[in-house]
mmCIF file of C-alpha atoms in Angstrom:
data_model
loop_
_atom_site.group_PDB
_atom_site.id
_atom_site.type_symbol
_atom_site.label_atom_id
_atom_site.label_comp_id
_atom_site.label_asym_id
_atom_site.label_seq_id
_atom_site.Cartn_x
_atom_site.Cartn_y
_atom_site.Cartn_z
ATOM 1 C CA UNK A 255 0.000 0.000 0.000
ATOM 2 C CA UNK A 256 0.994 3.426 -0.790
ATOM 3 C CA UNK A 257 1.268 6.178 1.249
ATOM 4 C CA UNK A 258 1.476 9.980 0.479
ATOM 5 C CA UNK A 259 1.764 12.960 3.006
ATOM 6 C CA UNK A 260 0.884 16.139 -0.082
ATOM 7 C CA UNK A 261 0.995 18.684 3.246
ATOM 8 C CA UNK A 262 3.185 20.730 5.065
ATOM 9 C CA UNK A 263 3.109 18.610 8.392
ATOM 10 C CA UNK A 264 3.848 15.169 9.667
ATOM 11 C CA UNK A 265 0.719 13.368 9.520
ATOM 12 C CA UNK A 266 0.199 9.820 11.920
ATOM 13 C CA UNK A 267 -1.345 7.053 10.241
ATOM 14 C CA UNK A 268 -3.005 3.775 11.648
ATOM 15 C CA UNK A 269 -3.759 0.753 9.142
ATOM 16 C CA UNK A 270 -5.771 -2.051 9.029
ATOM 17 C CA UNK A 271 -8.234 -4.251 7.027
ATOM 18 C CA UNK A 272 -11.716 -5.267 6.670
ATOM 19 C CA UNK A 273 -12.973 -8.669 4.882
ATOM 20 C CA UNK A 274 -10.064 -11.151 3.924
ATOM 21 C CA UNK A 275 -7.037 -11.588 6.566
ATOM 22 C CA UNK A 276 -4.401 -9.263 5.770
ATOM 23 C CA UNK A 277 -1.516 -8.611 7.700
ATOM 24 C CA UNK A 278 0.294 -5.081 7.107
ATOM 25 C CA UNK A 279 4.554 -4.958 7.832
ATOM 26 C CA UNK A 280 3.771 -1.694 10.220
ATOM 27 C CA UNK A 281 0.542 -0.559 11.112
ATOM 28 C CA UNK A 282 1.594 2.742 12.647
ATOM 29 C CA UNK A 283 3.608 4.805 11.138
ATOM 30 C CA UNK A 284 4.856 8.683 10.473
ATOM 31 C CA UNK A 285 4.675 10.398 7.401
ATOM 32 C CA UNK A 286 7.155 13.197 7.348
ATOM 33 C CA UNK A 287 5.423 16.132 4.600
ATOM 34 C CA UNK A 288 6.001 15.405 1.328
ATOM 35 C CA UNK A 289 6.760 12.165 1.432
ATOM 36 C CA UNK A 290 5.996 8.817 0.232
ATOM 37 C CA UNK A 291 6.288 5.535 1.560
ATOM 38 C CA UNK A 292 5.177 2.085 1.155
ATOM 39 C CA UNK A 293 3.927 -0.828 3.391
ATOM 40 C CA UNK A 294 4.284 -4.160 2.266
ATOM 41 C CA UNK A 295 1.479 -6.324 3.265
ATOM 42 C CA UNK A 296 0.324 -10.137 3.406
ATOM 43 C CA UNK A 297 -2.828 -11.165 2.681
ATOM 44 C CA UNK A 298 -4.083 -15.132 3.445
ATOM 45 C CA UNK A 299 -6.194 -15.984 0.381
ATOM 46 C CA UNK A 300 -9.292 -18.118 1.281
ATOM 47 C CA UNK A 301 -10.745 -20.537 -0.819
ATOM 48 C CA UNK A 302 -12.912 -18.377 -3.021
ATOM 49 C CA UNK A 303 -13.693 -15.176 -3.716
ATOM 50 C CA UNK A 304 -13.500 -12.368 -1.206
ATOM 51 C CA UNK A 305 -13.444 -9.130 -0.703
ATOM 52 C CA UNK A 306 -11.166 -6.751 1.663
ATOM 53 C CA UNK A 307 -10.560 -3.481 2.256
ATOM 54 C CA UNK A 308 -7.422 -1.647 3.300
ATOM 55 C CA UNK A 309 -7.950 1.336 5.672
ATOM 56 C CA UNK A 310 -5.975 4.177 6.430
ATOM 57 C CA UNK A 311 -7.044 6.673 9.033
ATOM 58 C CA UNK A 312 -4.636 9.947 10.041
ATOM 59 C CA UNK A 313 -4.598 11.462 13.620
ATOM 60 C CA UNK A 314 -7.568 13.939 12.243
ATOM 61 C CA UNK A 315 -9.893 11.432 11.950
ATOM 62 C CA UNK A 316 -9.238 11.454 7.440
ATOM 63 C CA UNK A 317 -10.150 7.691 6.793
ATOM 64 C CA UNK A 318 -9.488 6.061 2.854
ATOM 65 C CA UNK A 319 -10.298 3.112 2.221
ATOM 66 C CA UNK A 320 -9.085 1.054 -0.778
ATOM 67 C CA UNK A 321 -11.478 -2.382 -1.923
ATOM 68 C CA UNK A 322 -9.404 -5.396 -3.504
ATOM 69 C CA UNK A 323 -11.381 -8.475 -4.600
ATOM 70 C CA UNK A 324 -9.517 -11.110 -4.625
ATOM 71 C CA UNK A 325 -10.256 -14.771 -6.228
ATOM 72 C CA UNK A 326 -8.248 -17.870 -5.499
ATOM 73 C CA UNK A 327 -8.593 -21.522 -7.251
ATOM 74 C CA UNK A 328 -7.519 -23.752 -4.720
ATOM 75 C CA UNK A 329 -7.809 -27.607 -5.971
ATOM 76 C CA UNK A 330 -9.448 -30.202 -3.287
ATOM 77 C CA UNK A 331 -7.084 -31.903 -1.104
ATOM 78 C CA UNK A 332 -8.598 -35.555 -0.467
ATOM 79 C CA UNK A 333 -7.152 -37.538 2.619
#
């Protein structure tokens, strides 16, 4: 996920997901102003199609949220 700070002030910034399991590298972080940064993050892939949504919300209360659908084809694993 990609980050960008446009102003003229550090902004805080708090991450996390709704829907599908995804697991971000930091979920806290600083933006210094004008910057850009990126967090590298995980996401467990169920066995059909889902849905998730990555959140970002600053120490102002700015929230963006980002949808990715994801679809997986996992084959059946007899025992």
């Amino acid at each position: 996920m990609a980050l960008t700070n446009r102003g003229r002030t550090a902004v805080d910034v708090s991450l996390r997901a709704e829907g599908a399991e995804v697991t971000f590298a930091d979920t806290r972080l600083r933006l210094p102003p004008r910057t850009r940064t990126e967090v590298p993050f995980t996401v467990t892939v169920p066995a059909h199609d889902a849905t998730a949504r990555l959140v970002a919300r600053d120490s102002e209360g700015t929230t963006r949220r980002v949808a990715v659908h994801l679809r997986a084809t996992v084959p059946t694993v007899r025992p």
